[in-house]
Structures are given as C-alpha cells and as structure tokens.
Coordinates of C-alpha atoms and ligand atoms in Angstrom, one line a residue:
G1 CA 3.8 -10.9 -23.4
K2 CA 1.7 -7.7 -22.7
G3 CA -1.3 -9.5 -23.7
G4 CA -2.5 -6.8 -25.7
Y5 CA -1.9 -4.3 -23.1
D6 CA 1.1 -1.2 -24.2
H7 CA 3.0 -1.8 -21.2
Y8 CA 3.6 -4.8 -18.2
M9 CA 2.5 -2.0 -15.9
L10 CA -1.1 -1.9 -17.3
K11 CA -1.7 -5.3 -17.6
E12 CA -0.9 -5.9 -14.2
I13 CA -2.7 -3.1 -12.7
H14 CA -5.7 -4.6 -15.1
G15 CA -4.8 -8.2 -13.7
Q16 CA -5.5 -7.2 -9.9
P17 CA -8.7 -8.7 -9.9
T18 CA -7.5 -12.2 -10.4
A19 CA -4.5 -11.0 -8.5
L20 CA -6.8 -10.4 -5.3
S21 CA -9.0 -13.6 -5.9
N22 CA -6.0 -16.1 -5.6
T23 CA -5.0 -13.5 -2.7
I24 CA -8.0 -14.0 -1.1
E25 CA -8.9 -17.7 -2.4
G26 CA -9.5 -20.3 0.7
R27 CA -8.3 -17.8 3.6
I28 CA -11.5 -17.0 5.1
D29 CA -13.7 -20.0 6.8
D30 CA -16.7 -19.3 8.4
G31 CA -15.8 -15.5 9.9
D32 CA -12.0 -16.1 10.6
V33 CA -9.1 -16.3 8.9
A34 CA -7.1 -20.0 7.7
L35 CA -3.5 -18.6 6.6
D36 CA -1.5 -21.9 4.8
A37 CA 0.5 -23.4 7.9
L38 CA -0.2 -21.0 10.3
S39 CA -2.7 -22.6 12.5
P40 CA -5.1 -20.7 15.7
G41 CA -3.0 -20.6 18.3
T42 CA 0.5 -20.2 16.4
F43 CA 0.7 -16.8 17.7
E44 CA 0.1 -16.8 21.3
D45 CA 3.4 -16.0 22.6
V46 CA 3.9 -12.8 20.3
E47 CA 4.4 -9.6 22.3
T48 CA 5.4 -7.0 19.9
V49 CA 5.5 -7.3 15.7
Q50 CA 8.0 -5.7 13.5
F51 CA 7.2 -5.3 10.3
V52 CA 10.5 -4.8 7.7
A53 CA 10.4 -3.6 4.5
C54 CA 11.2 -1.4 1.5
G55 CA 9.7 0.8 -0.8
T56 CA 6.3 0.2 -2.0
S57 CA 6.1 -2.7 0.3
Y58 CA 6.5 -0.5 3.6
H59 CA 3.8 1.2 2.3
A60 CA 2.0 -2.0 2.5
A61 CA 3.7 -2.7 5.5
M62 CA 2.4 0.4 7.1
Y63 CA -1.4 -0.7 5.8
G64 CA -1.3 -4.0 7.9
A65 CA 0.9 -2.2 10.7
Q66 CA -2.4 0.1 11.7
L67 CA -4.8 -2.4 11.5
L68 CA -2.7 -4.2 13.8
R69 CA -2.5 -1.4 16.4
A70 CA -5.9 -1.1 15.6
A71 CA -6.0 -4.3 17.4
D72 CA -4.3 -3.7 20.4
V73 CA -1.2 -5.4 19.5
R74 CA 2.7 -3.4 19.7
T75 CA 3.4 -2.9 16.6
D76 CA 6.3 -1.2 14.6
V77 CA 6.9 -0.7 11.1
L78 CA 10.4 0.4 10.3
R79 CA 12.2 1.2 7.1
A80 CA 14.7 -2.3 6.7
S81 CA 17.8 0.1 5.8
E82 CA 17.0 1.2 9.4
Y83 CA 16.2 -1.5 11.4
D84 CA 20.0 -2.1 12.7
S85 CA 20.0 1.0 14.3
M86 CA 16.1 1.8 15.2
A87 CA 14.9 -2.0 16.1
G88 CA 14.7 -1.3 19.8
P89 CA 14.3 -4.2 22.4
V90 CA 14.1 -7.6 20.4
D91 CA 13.5 -10.8 22.3
E92 CA 12.1 -14.4 21.4
D93 CA 7.9 -13.1 21.8
T94 CA 8.9 -10.4 19.1
L95 CA 7.5 -11.6 15.2
V96 CA 9.5 -9.9 12.5
V97 CA 7.3 -10.2 9.3
A98 CA 9.6 -9.1 6.2
V99 CA 7.3 -7.7 3.7
T100 CA 9.3 -8.6 0.6
Q101 CA 7.5 -9.3 -3.0
S102 CA 10.8 -10.5 -4.5
G103 CA 11.9 -11.8 -1.5
E104 CA 14.9 -10.7 -2.5
T105 CA 15.9 -7.4 -1.4
A106 CA 19.4 -7.0 0.8
D107 CA 18.2 -4.6 2.9
T108 CA 15.1 -6.2 4.0
L109 CA 16.9 -9.7 3.9
D110 CA 19.5 -8.1 6.4
A111 CA 16.7 -6.9 8.6
L112 CA 15.2 -10.2 8.6
R113 CA 18.8 -11.9 9.5
T114 CA 19.4 -8.7 12.3
G115 CA 16.2 -10.0 14.3
A116 CA 16.6 -13.6 14.0
D117 CA 20.5 -13.2 15.4
R118 CA 19.0 -10.7 18.1
G119 CA 16.3 -13.9 18.8
A120 CA 13.3 -13.0 17.9
R121 CA 11.2 -15.2 15.3
T122 CA 10.7 -14.5 11.8
L123 CA 8.0 -14.9 8.9
A124 CA 8.3 -13.9 5.1
V125 CA 5.5 -12.4 3.3
T126 CA 6.4 -12.3 -0.4
N127 CA 5.2 -13.5 -3.9
V128 CA 8.0 -15.8 -4.7
V129 CA 7.7 -19.4 -3.3
G130 CA 11.7 -20.2 -2.9
S131 CA 12.7 -17.1 -2.7
T132 CA 15.6 -16.2 0.1
A133 CA 13.0 -14.4 2.4
A134 CA 10.3 -17.0 2.4
R135 CA 13.7 -20.0 3.0
E136 CA 15.0 -18.2 5.7
A137 CA 12.3 -17.4 7.7
D138 CA 10.9 -19.6 10.2
D139 CA 7.5 -19.6 8.2
A140 CA 6.3 -17.9 5.3
V141 CA 3.6 -16.6 4.0
Y142 CA 2.2 -16.2 0.2
I143 CA 0.8 -13.2 -1.5
R144 CA -0.3 -15.2 -4.9
A145 CA -0.6 -12.0 -7.0
G146 CA 1.2 -14.1 -10.1
P147 CA 4.3 -12.6 -11.6
E148 CA 5.0 -9.5 -12.0
V149 CA 7.2 -8.0 -15.4
G150 CA 6.9 -3.6 -14.3
V151 CA 9.8 -2.4 -12.2
A152 CA 6.7 -0.5 -10.7
A153 CA 5.1 -2.7 -8.4
T154 CA 1.2 -2.8 -8.5
K155 CA -0.7 -5.9 -8.3
T156 CA 2.0 -7.2 -5.8
Y157 CA 1.3 -4.2 -3.8
S158 CA -3.2 -5.0 -3.5
S159 CA -2.2 -8.4 -2.5
Q160 CA 0.9 -7.9 0.1
A161 CA -2.1 -5.2 1.7
V162 CA -4.9 -7.8 1.6
T163 CA -2.4 -10.4 2.9
L164 CA -1.2 -8.4 5.7
A165 CA -5.1 -7.2 6.7
L166 CA -5.5 -11.0 6.9
L167 CA -2.6 -12.0 8.9
T168 CA -3.2 -8.6 11.1
Q169 CA -6.6 -10.6 12.1
R170 CA -5.3 -14.2 12.7
I171 CA -2.3 -12.5 14.7
A172 CA -5.0 -10.6 16.6
G173 CA -6.6 -14.3 17.5
D174 CA -4.2 -15.4 19.5
V175 CA -2.1 -12.3 20.8
P176 CA -3.8 -12.6 24.5
D177 CA -5.5 -9.5 25.1
A178 CA -5.7 -8.1 21.7
T179 CA -8.8 -6.7 20.1
P180 CA -9.7 -8.5 16.4
H181 CA -11.5 -6.0 14.5
G182 CA -14.6 -4.4 16.2
D183 CA -16.5 -5.6 12.8
R184 CA -14.2 -8.5 11.6
A185 CA -17.3 -10.6 10.4
A186 CA -18.6 -7.6 8.3
M187 CA -14.8 -6.4 6.6
L188 CA -14.3 -10.1 6.1
E189 CA -17.6 -10.3 4.4
T190 CA -16.7 -7.0 2.1
L191 CA -12.8 -8.2 1.1
A192 CA -14.7 -11.1 -0.9
D193 CA -16.2 -7.9 -2.7
L194 CA -12.9 -6.2 -3.5
P195 CA -11.4 -7.8 -6.6
Q196 CA -15.1 -6.6 -8.5
Q197 CA -14.7 -3.3 -6.7
V198 CA -11.1 -3.4 -9.0
E199 CA -12.6 -4.0 -11.9
T200 CA -15.5 -1.6 -11.5
V201 CA -12.6 1.0 -10.8
L202 CA -11.1 0.0 -14.0
E203 CA -14.1 0.1 -16.2
T204 CA -15.1 3.3 -14.9
T205 CA -11.7 5.4 -13.9
D206 CA -11.9 9.0 -15.2
A207 CA -7.4 8.8 -14.4
E208 CA -6.4 9.5 -18.1
A209 CA -8.6 13.1 -18.4
L210 CA -7.1 14.0 -15.1
A211 CA -3.8 13.2 -16.0
E212 CA -3.9 15.0 -18.7
E213 CA -5.5 17.7 -17.5
F214 CA -3.0 18.3 -15.0
L215 CA -0.1 17.7 -17.0
D216 CA 2.1 20.6 -16.8
S217 CA 2.0 21.2 -13.0
Q218 CA 5.1 21.4 -10.9
S219 CA 4.5 19.4 -8.3
Y220 CA 2.0 16.6 -6.9
F221 CA 1.4 16.6 -3.7
F222 CA -0.6 13.3 -2.4
I223 CA -2.3 13.6 1.4
G224 CA -3.9 11.3 3.5
N225 CA -5.1 10.5 6.9
G226 CA -4.9 7.0 9.2
L227 CA -5.0 4.3 6.5
G228 CA -5.1 6.8 3.8
H229 CA -1.6 8.1 4.5
S230 CA 0.5 4.7 3.7
V231 CA -1.7 5.5 0.1
A232 CA -0.8 8.7 0.1
L233 CA 3.1 7.5 -0.2
E234 CA 2.3 4.7 -2.0
G235 CA 0.7 7.2 -4.9
A236 CA 3.7 9.8 -4.7
L237 CA 6.1 6.8 -5.1
K238 CA 4.5 5.4 -8.1
F239 CA 4.2 8.9 -9.6
K240 CA 7.8 10.3 -9.2
E241 CA 8.7 6.1 -10.3
I242 CA 7.7 6.8 -13.5
T243 CA 6.8 10.2 -14.7
Y244 CA 10.0 11.5 -13.4
E245 CA 7.9 14.7 -12.1
H246 CA 8.5 15.4 -8.7
A247 CA 5.8 14.0 -6.3
E248 CA 5.7 13.6 -2.5
G249 CA 3.6 12.0 -0.2
F250 CA 2.5 13.4 3.6
A251 CA -0.1 13.1 6.6
S252 CA -2.8 14.9 5.7
G253 CA -2.3 17.1 9.0
Q254 CA 1.4 17.8 8.1
L255 CA 0.5 19.8 5.5
K256 CA 1.1 22.8 7.4
H257 CA 4.5 22.2 9.0
G258 CA 6.5 23.0 6.7
P259 CA 5.2 21.7 2.7
L260 CA 2.7 24.2 2.8
A261 CA 5.5 26.4 1.4
L262 CA 5.4 25.1 -1.6
V263 CA 1.8 24.6 -2.8
T264 CA 0.6 27.2 -5.8
E265 CA -1.8 26.7 -8.1
A266 CA 0.8 24.3 -10.2
S267 CA 0.8 21.4 -7.6
P268 CA -2.0 19.5 -7.5
V269 CA -3.4 18.1 -4.3
I270 CA -4.4 14.6 -4.8
A271 CA -6.3 13.9 -1.0
V272 CA -6.8 10.4 -0.6
S273 CA -9.9 9.3 1.3
T274 CA -10.9 6.1 2.9
G275 CA -14.5 6.7 3.8
S276 CA -13.9 6.9 7.9
D277 CA -13.4 9.1 10.0
D278 CA -10.2 11.2 8.1
D279 CA -11.7 15.0 8.2
K280 CA -8.2 15.7 8.5
T281 CA -7.7 15.6 4.9
R282 CA -10.8 17.9 3.8
T283 CA -9.5 20.5 6.8
N284 CA -5.8 20.2 5.0
A285 CA -6.9 20.2 1.5
I286 CA -9.4 23.1 1.9
E287 CA -5.8 25.4 3.2
A288 CA -4.1 23.9 0.2
Q289 CA -6.7 25.1 -2.2
S290 CA -6.9 28.6 -0.6
R291 CA -3.5 29.2 -1.9
G292 CA -4.6 28.0 -5.2
A293 CA -3.7 24.7 -5.1
P294 CA -6.8 22.4 -7.1
I295 CA -7.8 19.2 -5.2
V296 CA -8.4 16.0 -6.5
A297 CA -10.5 13.7 -4.3
V298 CA -10.0 10.1 -4.2
G299 CA -12.3 7.7 -2.2
P300 CA -15.9 7.0 -1.9
D301 CA -18.4 9.8 -3.2
D302 CA -20.4 10.3 -0.2
H303 CA -17.4 11.7 1.4
P304 CA -17.5 15.6 2.5
L305 CA -14.2 15.5 0.8
V306 CA -15.9 15.3 -2.3
D307 CA -18.2 18.4 -2.0
V308 CA -15.2 20.8 -2.2
A309 CA -12.6 19.1 -4.4
D310 CA -12.3 20.7 -7.9
A311 CA -12.3 16.8 -9.1
H312 CA -12.8 13.5 -8.1
L313 CA -11.8 9.7 -8.9
S314 CA -14.3 8.1 -7.4
V315 CA -14.2 4.4 -5.7
P316 CA -17.5 2.1 -4.9
E317 CA -18.9 1.9 -1.2
T318 CA -17.0 -0.7 1.0
H319 CA -15.5 -1.3 4.3
P320 CA -13.1 1.6 5.2
V321 CA -10.4 -1.0 5.6
W322 CA -10.3 -1.5 1.8
A323 CA -11.5 1.9 0.3
G324 CA -8.0 2.6 0.6
L325 CA -6.7 -0.2 -1.7
L326 CA -9.7 0.8 -4.4
A327 CA -8.0 4.4 -4.1
N328 CA -4.8 3.3 -5.0
V329 CA -5.7 1.5 -8.0
Q330 CA -7.1 5.0 -9.4
L331 CA -3.8 6.4 -7.9
Q332 CA -2.0 3.3 -10.0
L333 CA -3.8 4.4 -13.2
L334 CA -3.1 8.5 -12.8
S335 CA 0.9 7.3 -12.3
Y336 CA 0.1 5.2 -15.5
H337 CA -1.5 7.6 -17.7
A338 CA 0.5 10.4 -16.4
A339 CA 3.8 8.6 -17.4
K340 CA 2.4 7.8 -21.4
L341 CA 1.8 11.3 -21.6
L342 CA 4.9 12.0 -21.0
D343 CA 6.4 9.2 -23.2
R344 CA 8.3 7.6 -20.0
P345 CA 9.6 3.9 -20.3
I346 CA 7.1 3.0 -18.2
D347 CA 8.1 -0.5 -17.3
K348 CA 11.8 0.3 -16.9
P349 CA 12.6 3.6 -15.1
R350 CA 15.3 4.8 -15.3
N351 CA 18.0 4.2 -12.9
L352 CA 15.4 1.9 -11.2
A353 CA 16.2 -2.4 -10.4
K354 CA 12.9 -4.8 -10.2
S355 CA 14.8 -6.4 -7.8
V356 CA 17.2 -4.6 -5.2
T357 CA 20.2 -6.9 -4.4
V358 CA 22.0 -4.6 -2.9
E359 CA 22.5 -2.7 0.2
Ligands
LIG401 O1 10.7 -7.1 -3.3 P1 10.5 -6.2 -2.8 O2 9.0 -6.1 -2.2 O3 11.2 -6.2 -1.6 O4 11.1 -4.6 -3.1 C1 10.9 -3.4 -2.2 C2 11.0 -2.2 -3.3 O5 12.1 -2.2 -4.2 C3 10.0 -2.2 -4.1 O6 8.6 -2.4 -3.5 C4 10.2 -0.7 -5.2 O7 9.9 0.6 -4.0 C5 8.8 -0.7 -6.1 N1 9.2 -1.6 -6.9 C6 8.2 0.5 -6.9 O8 7.8 0.5 -7.3

C-alpha cells in the first residue's frame, strides 16, 4: 500500500533515505569501493565506456558519465534508441553499461545486444534481480532501491546515480592511466551522510509553497551546468511528466542560444547549483531575470546564485558530487506538489507506462 501517503510517488520520494542506505551498504570499504562480483582488476582492459539508457535512467547515466570523464576514462553516454547509429567504434575493450531500473526497456536491451554483437563487454546496472538486462549482460550491479510503483522514477534515479558514482570509482581504479577522483576519500566519506541529508531536505522543504506560487506559469525552464545539467534535465522531465505543463531542461550556457526567446515573467527559471564551480548558471540566470523571469535557486546556501535568486530551495552542504542529488529531491517535490495542486493522476500519468517494452 501507500503507507499513509496520498500517492506512491510521495511514498517513494520519502523512501529515498532508506533506499540510499541500502544502495551504499557494504560498498565502501576502507576508502575504496567494493561492488558485488566486480573485484579489483576486473576492468583493467577497458578503454572506453559507453553508457546506454532512456529517460530518467539516461539522466542518471549522464551523472555517472561525467564522473568517469573527470577520472580521465574515455566515456560516451548514448540514448539507447540511438545506439545503433551513434555508437562509433566498438571492440572487446569497450564496456557497454546499460542503466535500466526495470531491466526490461526494449530500447536499452536492444542497445545492450547491439554492443555485445559488436564485441563489447556488457554490464547491467538495474533494480531488478533476474531482469532481462541482468541475465543477458556479462555482469550486473544492483541499485537496491526496492520496488517502485509510481510511473515517475524517483528513488530509482537516486540509487542509480549513487551506484554509478561508485562504479565510476571502481572502473577508474582499474583502468590504466585513469585518475580516480582527486579527493576520493572525502567524496566516499560524505556519501555516508547522504541518506540523512535527503531526510533533512524532506523535513525542511519549501517546495509546496513554491509550486503554488508559480502554478500559473506558462513554461518552466530548468538549467544547470556540469553535474547540474543532468539534474536540470531530470527536473524538467519529471515536471512535464506529472504536471502536463511545459517544462524544458537546458545546459545553463545554452539558454542564450535559442530558448531565451521564450523567457518572460511567466516562465520561472529553476537553476540547479551543485556548489561547485558553476558560475555559468548564475550569469545565465541573471540574463533570464533581466527578461523578467523569476529565478529559483536550488542548491546549497552559500552559493552566489542564491544571492541573485528570487526564491531558494535549500540543500545541506555536502561534497559537490552529491549536491545535485539533494537538489533533485527538491525538484521531485516541486513536481509532485505542482501536479497535486493541478489534480493530476500522479502515479499514472496519461500515455505513459512504467516499463516501456516496445521500441
Ligand atoms: O526501466 P528503465 O530505467 O529502463 O526505464 C527507462 C525510462 O522509461 C524511465 O526512466 C522513464 O523515463 C521514467 N519512468 C520517467 O520518470
């Protein structure tokens, strides 16, 4: 059942501290990452990693891909439906990582099979033990989010992003010439605090009031830079999926290359900051603000973006690698409350299915 919540989606948003504790459990070992059957050395022949995924899982894959690139590993992230034409050279030193919570998405399975046919090694990152992706890939890593009923992916996104972050450090530890995250020890240590910090967001959020304040808007633009870009895309997907309002996500610096033409006082710009070096988000938010758009900063308090914003959804201080995931929880709540105020069928949005088993 819904455990006292009005919707499965809200129950699952609130299930994230527990889900994340399970995701992390036993996987950080003495400053290193231990991931199921993937023992140290298992990735030493890998030269290129190609993430393949759809929708929300694609956004989680973007998050992981960026961390792997930061570790100097050749990395691609491809929409699974485009893999066939976009994959580029693939050989036995290529690792194709299918990111799919259900393990049954047809486009993602197709990409996994195409990669395998072209000689790649394959890995499934999934929530479902025994799913098709888990069975067909050479190896599987489970995200341990627990069952998710709402069509909108929430806790599976968070658990995927964390699992992928751990996977990137495992891969970076093996691949010759890779450089694991500069302050990996601090990054892994702060991860232990993430479940509690998500709890803090859930207890202190102002998302409902903000959803109400901006309910009559025409469009909702989500922007972010670096890791914040994937969070912005995910925020916009969730928002349109359950509210049926027009929402788009952009890389902060891209706003002025077209979308700015749509910006008015009726299009709030929701700007994600990760607390890292993402000044592009602040400067481009100011551009939008000068066209009349209200700016909602989503991120840690002590960020210059907060000083210029009209409203702020706050997240606790953490390592920049994890701040985007806390911001995402605020965005989940913003979407949820807007959809609720609009009286949408939150757990079953029109035209969508939980698991998309057709190509
Ligand atoms: O099961 P998968 O992770 O492969 O599903 C992929 C997408 O269909 C899925 O993430 C979808 O975008 C979300 N349910 C949207 O909230």
